[in-house]
XYZ file of C-alpha atoms in Angstrom:
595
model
C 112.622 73.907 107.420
C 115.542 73.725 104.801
C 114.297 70.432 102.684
C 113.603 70.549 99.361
C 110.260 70.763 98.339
C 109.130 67.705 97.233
C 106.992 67.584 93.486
C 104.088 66.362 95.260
C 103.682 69.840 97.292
C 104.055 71.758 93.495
C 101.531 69.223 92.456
C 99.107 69.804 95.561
C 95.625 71.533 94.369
C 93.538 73.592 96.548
C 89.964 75.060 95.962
C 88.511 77.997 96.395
C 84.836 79.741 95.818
C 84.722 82.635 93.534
C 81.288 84.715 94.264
C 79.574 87.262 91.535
C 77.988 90.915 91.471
C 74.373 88.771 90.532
C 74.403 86.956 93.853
C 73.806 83.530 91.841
C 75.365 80.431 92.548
C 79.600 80.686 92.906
C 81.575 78.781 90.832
C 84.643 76.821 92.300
C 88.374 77.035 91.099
C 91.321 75.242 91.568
C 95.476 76.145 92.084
C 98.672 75.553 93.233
C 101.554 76.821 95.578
C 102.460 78.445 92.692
C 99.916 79.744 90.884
C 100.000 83.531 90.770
C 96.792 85.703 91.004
C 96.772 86.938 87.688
C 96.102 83.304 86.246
C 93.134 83.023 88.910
C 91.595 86.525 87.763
C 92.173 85.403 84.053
C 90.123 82.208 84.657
C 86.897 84.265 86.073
C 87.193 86.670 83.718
C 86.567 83.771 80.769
C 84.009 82.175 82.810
C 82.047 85.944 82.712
C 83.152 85.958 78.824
C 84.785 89.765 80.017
C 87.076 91.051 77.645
C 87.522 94.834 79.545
C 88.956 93.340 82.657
C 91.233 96.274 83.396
C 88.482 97.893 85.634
C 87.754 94.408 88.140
C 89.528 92.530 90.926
C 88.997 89.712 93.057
C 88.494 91.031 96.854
C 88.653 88.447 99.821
C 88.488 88.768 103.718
C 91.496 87.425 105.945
C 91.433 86.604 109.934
C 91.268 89.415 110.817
C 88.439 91.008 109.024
C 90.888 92.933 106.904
C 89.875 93.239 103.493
C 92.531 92.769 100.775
C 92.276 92.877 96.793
C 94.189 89.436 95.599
C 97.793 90.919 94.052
C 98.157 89.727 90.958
C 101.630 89.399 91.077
C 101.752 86.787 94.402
C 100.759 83.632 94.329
C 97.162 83.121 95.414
C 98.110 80.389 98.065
C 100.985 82.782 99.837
C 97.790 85.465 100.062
C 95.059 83.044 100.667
C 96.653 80.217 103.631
C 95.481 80.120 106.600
C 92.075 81.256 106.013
C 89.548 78.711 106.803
C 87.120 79.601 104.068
C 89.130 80.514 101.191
C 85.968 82.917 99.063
C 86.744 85.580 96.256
C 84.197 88.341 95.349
C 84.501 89.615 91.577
C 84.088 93.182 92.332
C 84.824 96.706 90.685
C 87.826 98.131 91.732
C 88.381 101.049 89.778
C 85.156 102.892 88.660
C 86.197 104.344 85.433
C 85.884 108.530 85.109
C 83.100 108.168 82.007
C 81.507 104.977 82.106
C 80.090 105.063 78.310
C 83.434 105.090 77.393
C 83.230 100.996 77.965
C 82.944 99.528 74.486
C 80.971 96.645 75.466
C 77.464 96.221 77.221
C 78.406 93.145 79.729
C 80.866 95.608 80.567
C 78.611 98.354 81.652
C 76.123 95.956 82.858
C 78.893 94.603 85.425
C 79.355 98.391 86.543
C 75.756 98.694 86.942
C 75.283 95.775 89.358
C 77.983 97.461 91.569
C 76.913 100.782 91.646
C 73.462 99.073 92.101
C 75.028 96.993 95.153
C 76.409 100.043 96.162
C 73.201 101.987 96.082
C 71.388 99.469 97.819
C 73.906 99.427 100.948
C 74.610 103.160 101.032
C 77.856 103.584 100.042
C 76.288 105.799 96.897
C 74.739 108.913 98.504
C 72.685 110.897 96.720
C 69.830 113.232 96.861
C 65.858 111.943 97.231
C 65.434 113.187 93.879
C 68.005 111.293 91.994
C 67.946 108.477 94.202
C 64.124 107.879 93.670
C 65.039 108.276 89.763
C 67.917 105.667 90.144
C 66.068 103.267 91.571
C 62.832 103.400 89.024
C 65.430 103.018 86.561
C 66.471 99.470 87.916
C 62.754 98.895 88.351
C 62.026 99.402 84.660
C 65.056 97.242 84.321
C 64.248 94.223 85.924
C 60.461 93.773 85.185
C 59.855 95.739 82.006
C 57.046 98.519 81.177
C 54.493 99.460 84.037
C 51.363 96.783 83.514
C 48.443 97.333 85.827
C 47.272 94.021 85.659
C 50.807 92.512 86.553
C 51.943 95.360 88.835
C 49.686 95.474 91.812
C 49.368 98.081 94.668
C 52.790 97.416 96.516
C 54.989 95.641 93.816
C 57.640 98.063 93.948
C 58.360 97.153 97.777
C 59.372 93.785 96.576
C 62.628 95.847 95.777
C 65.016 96.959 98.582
C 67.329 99.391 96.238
C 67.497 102.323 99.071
C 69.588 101.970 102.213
C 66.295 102.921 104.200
C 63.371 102.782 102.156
C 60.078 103.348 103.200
C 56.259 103.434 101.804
C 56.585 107.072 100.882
C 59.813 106.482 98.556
C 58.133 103.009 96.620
C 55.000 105.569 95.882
C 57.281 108.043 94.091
C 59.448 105.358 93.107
C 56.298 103.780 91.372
C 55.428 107.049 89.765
C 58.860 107.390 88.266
C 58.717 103.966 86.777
C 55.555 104.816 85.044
C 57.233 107.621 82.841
C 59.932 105.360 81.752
C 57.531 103.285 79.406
C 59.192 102.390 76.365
C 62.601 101.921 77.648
C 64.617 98.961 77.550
C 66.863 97.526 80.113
C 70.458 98.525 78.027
C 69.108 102.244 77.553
C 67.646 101.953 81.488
C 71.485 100.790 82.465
C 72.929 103.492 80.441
C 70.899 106.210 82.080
C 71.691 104.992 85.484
C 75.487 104.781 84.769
C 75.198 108.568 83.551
C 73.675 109.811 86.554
C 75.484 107.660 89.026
C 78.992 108.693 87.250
C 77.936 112.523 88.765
C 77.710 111.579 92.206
C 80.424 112.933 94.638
C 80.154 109.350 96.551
C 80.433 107.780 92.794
C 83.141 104.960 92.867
C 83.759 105.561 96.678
C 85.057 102.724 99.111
C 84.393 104.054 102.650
C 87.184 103.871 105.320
C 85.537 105.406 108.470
C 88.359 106.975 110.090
C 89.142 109.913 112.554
C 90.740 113.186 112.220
C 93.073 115.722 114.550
C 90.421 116.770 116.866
C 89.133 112.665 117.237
C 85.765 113.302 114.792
C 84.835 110.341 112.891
C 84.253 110.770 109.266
C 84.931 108.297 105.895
C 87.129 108.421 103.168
C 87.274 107.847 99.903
C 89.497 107.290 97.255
C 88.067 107.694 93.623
C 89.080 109.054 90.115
C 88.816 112.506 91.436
C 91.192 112.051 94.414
C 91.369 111.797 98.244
C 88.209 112.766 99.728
C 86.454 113.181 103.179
C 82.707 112.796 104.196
C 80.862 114.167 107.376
C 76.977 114.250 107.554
C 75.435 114.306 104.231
C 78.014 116.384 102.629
C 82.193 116.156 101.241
C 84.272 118.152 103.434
C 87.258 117.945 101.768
C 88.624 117.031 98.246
C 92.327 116.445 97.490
C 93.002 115.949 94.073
C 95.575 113.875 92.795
C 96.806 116.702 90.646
C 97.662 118.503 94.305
C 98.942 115.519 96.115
C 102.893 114.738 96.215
C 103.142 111.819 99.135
C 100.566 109.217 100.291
C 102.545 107.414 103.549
C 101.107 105.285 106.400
C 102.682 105.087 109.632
C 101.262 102.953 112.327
C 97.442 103.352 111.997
C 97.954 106.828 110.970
C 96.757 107.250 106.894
C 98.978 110.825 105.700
C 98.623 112.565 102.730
C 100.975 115.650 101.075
C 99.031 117.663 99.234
C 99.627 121.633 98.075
C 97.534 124.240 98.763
C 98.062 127.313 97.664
C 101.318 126.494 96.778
C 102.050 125.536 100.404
C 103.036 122.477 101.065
C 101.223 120.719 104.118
C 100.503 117.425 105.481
C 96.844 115.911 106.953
C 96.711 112.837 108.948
C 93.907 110.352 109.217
C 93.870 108.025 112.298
C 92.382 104.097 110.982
C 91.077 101.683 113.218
C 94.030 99.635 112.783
C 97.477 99.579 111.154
C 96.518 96.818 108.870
C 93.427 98.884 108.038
C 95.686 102.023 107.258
C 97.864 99.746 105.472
C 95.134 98.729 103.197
C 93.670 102.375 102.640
C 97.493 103.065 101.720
C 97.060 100.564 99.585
C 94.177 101.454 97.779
C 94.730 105.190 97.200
C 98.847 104.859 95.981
C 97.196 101.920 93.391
C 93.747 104.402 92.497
C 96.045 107.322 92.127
C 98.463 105.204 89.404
C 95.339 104.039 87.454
C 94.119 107.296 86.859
C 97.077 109.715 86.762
C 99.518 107.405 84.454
C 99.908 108.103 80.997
C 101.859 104.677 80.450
C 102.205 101.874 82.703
C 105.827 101.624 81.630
C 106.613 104.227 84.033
C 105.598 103.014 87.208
C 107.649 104.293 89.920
C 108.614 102.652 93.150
C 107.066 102.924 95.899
C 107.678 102.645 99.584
C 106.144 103.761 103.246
C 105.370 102.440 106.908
C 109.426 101.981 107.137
C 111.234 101.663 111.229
C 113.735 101.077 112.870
C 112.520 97.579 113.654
C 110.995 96.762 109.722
C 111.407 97.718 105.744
C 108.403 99.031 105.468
C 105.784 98.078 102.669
C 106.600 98.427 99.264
C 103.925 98.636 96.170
C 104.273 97.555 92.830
C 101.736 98.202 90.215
C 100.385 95.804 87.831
C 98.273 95.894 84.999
C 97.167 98.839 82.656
C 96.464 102.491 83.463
C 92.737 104.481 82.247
C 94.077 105.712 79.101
C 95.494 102.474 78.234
C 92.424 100.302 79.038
C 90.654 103.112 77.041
C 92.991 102.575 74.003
C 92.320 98.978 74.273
C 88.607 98.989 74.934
C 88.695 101.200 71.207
C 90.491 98.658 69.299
C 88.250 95.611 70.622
C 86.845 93.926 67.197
C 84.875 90.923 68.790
C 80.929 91.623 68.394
C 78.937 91.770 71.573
C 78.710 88.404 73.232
C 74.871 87.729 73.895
C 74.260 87.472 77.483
C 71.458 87.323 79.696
C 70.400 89.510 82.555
C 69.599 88.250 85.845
C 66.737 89.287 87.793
C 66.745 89.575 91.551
C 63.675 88.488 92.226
C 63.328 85.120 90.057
C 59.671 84.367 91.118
C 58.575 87.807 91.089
C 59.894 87.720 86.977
C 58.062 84.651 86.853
C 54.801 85.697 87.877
C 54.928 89.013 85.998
C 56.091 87.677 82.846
C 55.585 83.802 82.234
C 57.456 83.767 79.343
C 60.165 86.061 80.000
C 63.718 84.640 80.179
C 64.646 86.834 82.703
C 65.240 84.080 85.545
C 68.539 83.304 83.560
C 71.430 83.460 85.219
C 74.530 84.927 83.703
C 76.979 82.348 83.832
C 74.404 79.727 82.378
C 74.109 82.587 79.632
C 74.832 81.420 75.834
C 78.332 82.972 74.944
C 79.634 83.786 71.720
C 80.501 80.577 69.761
C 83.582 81.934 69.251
C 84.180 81.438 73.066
C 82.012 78.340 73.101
C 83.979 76.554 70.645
C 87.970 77.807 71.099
C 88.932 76.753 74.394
C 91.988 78.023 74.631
C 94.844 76.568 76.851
C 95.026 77.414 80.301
C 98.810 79.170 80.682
C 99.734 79.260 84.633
C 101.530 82.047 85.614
C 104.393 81.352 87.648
C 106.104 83.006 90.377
C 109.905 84.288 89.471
C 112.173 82.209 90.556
C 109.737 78.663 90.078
C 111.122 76.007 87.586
C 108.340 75.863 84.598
C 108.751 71.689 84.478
C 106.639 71.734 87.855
C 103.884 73.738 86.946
C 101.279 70.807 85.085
C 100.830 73.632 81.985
C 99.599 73.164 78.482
C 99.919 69.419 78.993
C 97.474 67.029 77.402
C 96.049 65.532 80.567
C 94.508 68.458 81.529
C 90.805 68.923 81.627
C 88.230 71.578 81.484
C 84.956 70.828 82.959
C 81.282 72.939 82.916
C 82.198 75.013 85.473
C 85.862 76.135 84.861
C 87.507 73.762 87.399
C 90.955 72.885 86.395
C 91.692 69.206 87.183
C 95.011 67.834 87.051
C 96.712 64.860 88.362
C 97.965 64.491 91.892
C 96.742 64.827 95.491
C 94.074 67.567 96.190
C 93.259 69.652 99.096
C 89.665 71.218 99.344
C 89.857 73.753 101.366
C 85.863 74.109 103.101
C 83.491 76.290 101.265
C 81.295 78.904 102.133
C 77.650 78.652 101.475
C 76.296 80.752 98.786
C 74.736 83.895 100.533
C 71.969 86.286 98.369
C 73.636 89.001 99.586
C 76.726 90.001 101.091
C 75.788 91.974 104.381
C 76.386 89.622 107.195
C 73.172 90.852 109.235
C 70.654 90.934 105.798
C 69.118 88.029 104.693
C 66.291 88.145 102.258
C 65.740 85.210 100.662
C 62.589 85.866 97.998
C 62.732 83.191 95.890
C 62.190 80.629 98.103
C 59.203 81.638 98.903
C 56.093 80.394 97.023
C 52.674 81.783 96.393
C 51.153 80.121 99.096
C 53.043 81.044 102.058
C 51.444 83.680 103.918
C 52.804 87.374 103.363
C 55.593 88.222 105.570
C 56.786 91.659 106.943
C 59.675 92.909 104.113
C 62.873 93.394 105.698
C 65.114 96.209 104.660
C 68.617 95.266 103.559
C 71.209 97.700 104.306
C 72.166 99.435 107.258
C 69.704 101.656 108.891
C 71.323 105.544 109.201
C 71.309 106.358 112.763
C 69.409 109.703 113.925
C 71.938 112.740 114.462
C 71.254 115.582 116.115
C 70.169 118.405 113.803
C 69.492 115.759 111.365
C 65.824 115.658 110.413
C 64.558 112.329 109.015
C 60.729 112.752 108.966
C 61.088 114.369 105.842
C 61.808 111.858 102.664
C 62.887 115.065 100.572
C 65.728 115.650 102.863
C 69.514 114.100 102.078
C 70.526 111.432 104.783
C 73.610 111.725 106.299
C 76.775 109.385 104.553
C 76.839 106.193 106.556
C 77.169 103.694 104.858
C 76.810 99.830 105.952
C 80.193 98.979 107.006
C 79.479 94.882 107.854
C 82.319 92.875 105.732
C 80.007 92.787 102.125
C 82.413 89.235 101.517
C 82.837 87.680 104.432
C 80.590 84.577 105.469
C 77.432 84.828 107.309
C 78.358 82.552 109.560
C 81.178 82.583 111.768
C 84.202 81.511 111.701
C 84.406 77.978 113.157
C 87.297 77.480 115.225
C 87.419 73.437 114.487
C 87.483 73.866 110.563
C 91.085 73.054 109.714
C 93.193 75.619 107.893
C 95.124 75.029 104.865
C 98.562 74.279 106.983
C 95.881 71.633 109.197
C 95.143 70.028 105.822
C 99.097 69.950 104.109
C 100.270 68.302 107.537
C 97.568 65.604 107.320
C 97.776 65.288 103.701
C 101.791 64.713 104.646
C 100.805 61.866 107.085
C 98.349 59.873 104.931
C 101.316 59.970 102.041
C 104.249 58.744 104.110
C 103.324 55.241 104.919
C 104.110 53.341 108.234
C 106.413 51.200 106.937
C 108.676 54.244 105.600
C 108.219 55.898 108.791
C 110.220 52.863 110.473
C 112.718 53.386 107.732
C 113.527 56.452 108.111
C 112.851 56.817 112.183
C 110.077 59.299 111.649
C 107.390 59.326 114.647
C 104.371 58.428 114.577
C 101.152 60.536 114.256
C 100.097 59.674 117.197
C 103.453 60.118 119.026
C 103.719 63.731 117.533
C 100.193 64.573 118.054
C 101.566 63.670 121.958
C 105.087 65.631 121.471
C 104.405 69.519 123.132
C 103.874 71.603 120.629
C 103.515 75.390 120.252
C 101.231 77.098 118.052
C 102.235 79.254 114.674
C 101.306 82.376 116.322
C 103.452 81.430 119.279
C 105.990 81.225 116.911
C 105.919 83.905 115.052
C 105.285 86.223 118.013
C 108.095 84.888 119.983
C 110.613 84.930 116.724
C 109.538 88.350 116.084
C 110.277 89.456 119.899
C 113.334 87.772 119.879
C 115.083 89.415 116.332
C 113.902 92.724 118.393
C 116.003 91.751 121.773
C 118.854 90.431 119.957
C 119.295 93.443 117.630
C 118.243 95.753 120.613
C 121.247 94.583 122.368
C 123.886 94.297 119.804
C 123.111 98.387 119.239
C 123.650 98.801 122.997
C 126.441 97.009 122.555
C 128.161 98.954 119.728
C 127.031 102.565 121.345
C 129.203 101.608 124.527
C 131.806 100.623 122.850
C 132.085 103.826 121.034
C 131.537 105.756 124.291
C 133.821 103.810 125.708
C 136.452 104.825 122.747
C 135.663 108.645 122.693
C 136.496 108.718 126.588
C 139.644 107.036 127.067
C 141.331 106.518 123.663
C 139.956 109.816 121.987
C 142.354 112.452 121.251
C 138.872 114.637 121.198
C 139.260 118.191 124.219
C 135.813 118.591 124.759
C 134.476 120.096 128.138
C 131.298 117.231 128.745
C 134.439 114.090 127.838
C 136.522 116.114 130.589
C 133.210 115.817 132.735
C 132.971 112.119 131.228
C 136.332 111.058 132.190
C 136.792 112.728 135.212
C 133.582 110.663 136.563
C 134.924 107.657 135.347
C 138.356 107.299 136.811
C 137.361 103.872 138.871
C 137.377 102.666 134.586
C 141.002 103.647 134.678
C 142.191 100.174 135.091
C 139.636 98.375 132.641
C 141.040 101.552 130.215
C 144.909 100.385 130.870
C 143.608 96.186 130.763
C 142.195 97.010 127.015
C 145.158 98.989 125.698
C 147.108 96.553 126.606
C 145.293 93.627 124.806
C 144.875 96.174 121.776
C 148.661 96.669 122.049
C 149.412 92.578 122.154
C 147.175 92.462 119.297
C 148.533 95.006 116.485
C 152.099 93.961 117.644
C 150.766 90.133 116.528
C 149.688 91.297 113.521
C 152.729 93.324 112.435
C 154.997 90.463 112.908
């Protein structure tokens, strides 16, 4: 527990998989214990040749099912051990209040495969009107102008882009599509970031949670505020101009806000208290992006405090709206050339033979500028680290094709997920692998089907459908997780016995493997659980302790005429002699000490 950590731990590289907003391959990446998140977000953002990084994050799933955005300011291994599968999603994280303010297209072209993704698994309600216009917008996007010959009866159903879409939406989705001849995909993108941008669900992250009276609703945090969702309408809107406190407590998510220059205080119950921990989280971090003139004055912040723990504590990193708007003005690069990537590779092919749409992005050509300066990978390090263990800027280092760092020493690979085409855990639609010559199969619909609610009509495609979004973890694997794949402590313990050799282990009187793997041992969770319970005992009793020695002072020694101490002390006479026992041991005492 106290011995120094050796240079080979420093040295000790994991891996981890880093997935995209394209659904193409993932790319993998390697750290160390100290290696903070910031340098791991840096490398991904170079891979995607992203210069306007300010709006992104890297999201991940723990144990628990908890999501978590990786903190930029910890170092990746502290966040990521223990999980067995250690996979990043590049996601948006905050969905900027104008999106043509973005100066550059891969920019807005990242922003569009969210809100697509978001579209697509309901978390962006809107009405049948603009959602059928939405999605013939990504239709003109992906395969081009409206050709008879290569758009047959049906071709539109080869797209899920509505959380339930049926026969009735692809025919006026297919009618849409054929007024947007002429368009190409950049001005398509740009239209469907201006109409998405005026949604009320536009940017929103739903936490279903409940309120006073038990109801379950969602809530959201975006540019705008706080706000709450029932049916197929908002409910509620706190704006962060009205809001003075966000605090968590338990599971219960609170929020200060004024109204009508009363000051008043609405409570949201969360599944869990890591879950309200996390929504905490998010809205004290979304409320800082947008609010903040300068992200020089960041204040502290604190909530979730007891008797029994500090609390949580946020600290906010990075740069606020109007800075990353400042920044995005004063960009003088010209646009990298990228390449789109189509969802439905052998649909693209068969549609248009020559078209390069099939590309993926990161096999896109950059700009030789970025092709050509490969600039030094600089590892951030935790405070407190010394900078001669961290293997940075040295000449052994090597870059390879796919951004893996390489260094010298022992690695760790932690196991890595498969590559999944989409993120739901229950929707699977894999189109490209299937050729011409298989036989036509029944097209399953990805995203959560809404559940019917009573007075809630759904025969009707021209009628709004109630907010309810697919909640299945969007990043976690599709397969479970497997109890028997060692975790990253499993693989530093048996890295630890291959290095010490047998002959050192007589040396030094160390047992065996196989003696220790004998030895009784208790789990980490044991551990923890019974260290936590025990700090709670121990400090339970030393307050019981102190408390009765102050009662015992106010009763006997106190000079203090109160009627309920007269009460006290005439109940506790049969003390009388313990009282007389102690003065006289206090007396010995100060008549020690004055000698």
């Amino acid at each position: 527990m106290f011995r120094k950590r050796s240079k080979s731990d420093v040295q000790t590289e994991y891996t981890c998989s880093i997935r995209f907003l394209d659904d193409t391959e993932s790319i993998q990446l390697t750290f160390k214990k100290d290696t903070l998140g910031q340098w791991l977000f840096d490398r991904v953002c170079e891979k995607l040749n992203l210069v306007e990084k300010d709006y992104f994050g890297l999201r991940y799933v723990d144990s628990e099912n908890q999501r978590h955005w990786l903190d930029p300011l910890k170092t990746v291994y502290k966040q990521l051990k223990g999980l067995s599968k250690m996979v990043l999603c590049f996601r948006v994280k905050f969905y900027p209040e104008d999106p043509m303010k973005l100066h550059e297209e891969i920019t807005r072209y990242y922003l569009f495969l969210q809100l697509r993704r978001d579209l697509h698994h309901g978390r962006l309600l809107c009405p049948h009107d603009e959602s059928i216009q939405l999605a013939a917008y990504i239709i003109q996007s992906e395969v081009g102008d409206y050709d008879p010959q290569d758009h047959g009866p049906g071709y539109v159903s080869e797209f899920k882009m509505l959380p339930k879409q049926t026969p009735k939406h692809e025919e006026k989705i297919m009618e849409a599509h054929r007024a947007l001849i002429g368009q190409v995909p950049s001005d398509c993108e740009a239209s469907f970031l201006r109409k998405a941008a005026s949604m009320d669900t536009y940017g929103v992250d739903p936490h279903q949670v409940k309120d006073q009276k038990g109801d379950q609703l969602y809530l959201g945090v975006t540019h705008l505020g706080i706000m709450t969702f029932r049916g197929n309408r908002r409910t509620q809107l706190f704006k962060w101009a009205q809001i003075r406190r966000i605090a968590y407590e338990g599971k219960m998510f609170i929020v200060h806000h004024t109204n009508s220059e009363k000051h008043q205080a609405v409570g949201f119950k969360c599944a869990t208290a890591p879950g309200a921990k996390y929504l905490w989280r998010c809205a004290v971090e979304q409320q800082l992006f947008f609010t903040l003139s300068s992200s020089a004055t960041v204040p502290k912040i604190r909530s979730g405090g007891s008797i029994f723990s500090r609390g949580s504590k946020f600290r906010f990193s990075g740069r606020c709206q109007n800075e990353a708007y400042e920044a995005s003005e004063n960009i003088g690069r010209t646009e990298p050339p990228f390449a789109r990537t189509s969802s439905l590779p052998n649909f693209g092919k068969r549609s248009h033979p020559n078209d390069n749409k099939n590309n993926t992005m990161r096999d896109s050509l950059a700009s030789e500028s970025f092709k050509d300066d490969r600039r030094k990978f600089n590892v951030y390090l935790a405070s407190g680290k010394n900078k001669e263990e961290a293997a940075v800027d040295v000449p052994h280092i090597m870059v390879n094709n796919d951004s893996t760092v390489v260094k010298d020493g022992p690695q760790v690979s932690a196991p890595l997920a498969q590559a999944e085409p989409f993120e739901e855990k229950v929707q699977q639609v894999t189109v490209s692998s299937v050729s011409r010559a298989a036989p036509p199969q029944e097209p399953k619909e990805n995203g959560q089907i809404v559940k019917d609610r009573a007075g809630v009509l759904e025969t009707s495609i021209d009628e709004t459908l109630p907010y309810e979004p697919n909640r299945t973890f969007e990043d976690s694997d599709e397969e479970e997780n497997d109890a028997s794949k060692p975790d990253l402590d499993d693989q530093i313990k048996k890295l630890e016995e291959e290095m010490v050799q047998p002959s050192m282990q007589k040396d030094l009187n160390l047992p065996s493997p196989a003696a220790a793997a004998t030895a009784p041992s208790k789990t980490s969770g044991g551990k923890s659980s019974s260290g936590v319970c025990g700090k709670a005992v121990l400090l339970s009793l030393v307050l019981v302790l102190l408390l009765s020695m102050l009662m015992f002072y106010l009763v006997f020694f106190s000079p203090i005429k109160h009627p309920l101490l007269s009460n006290l002390r005439q109940h506790l006479q049969f003390l009388e002699p313990v009282r007389d026992f102690v003065g006289q041991k206090a007396s010995l005492v100060g008549s020690y000490f004055k000698k």
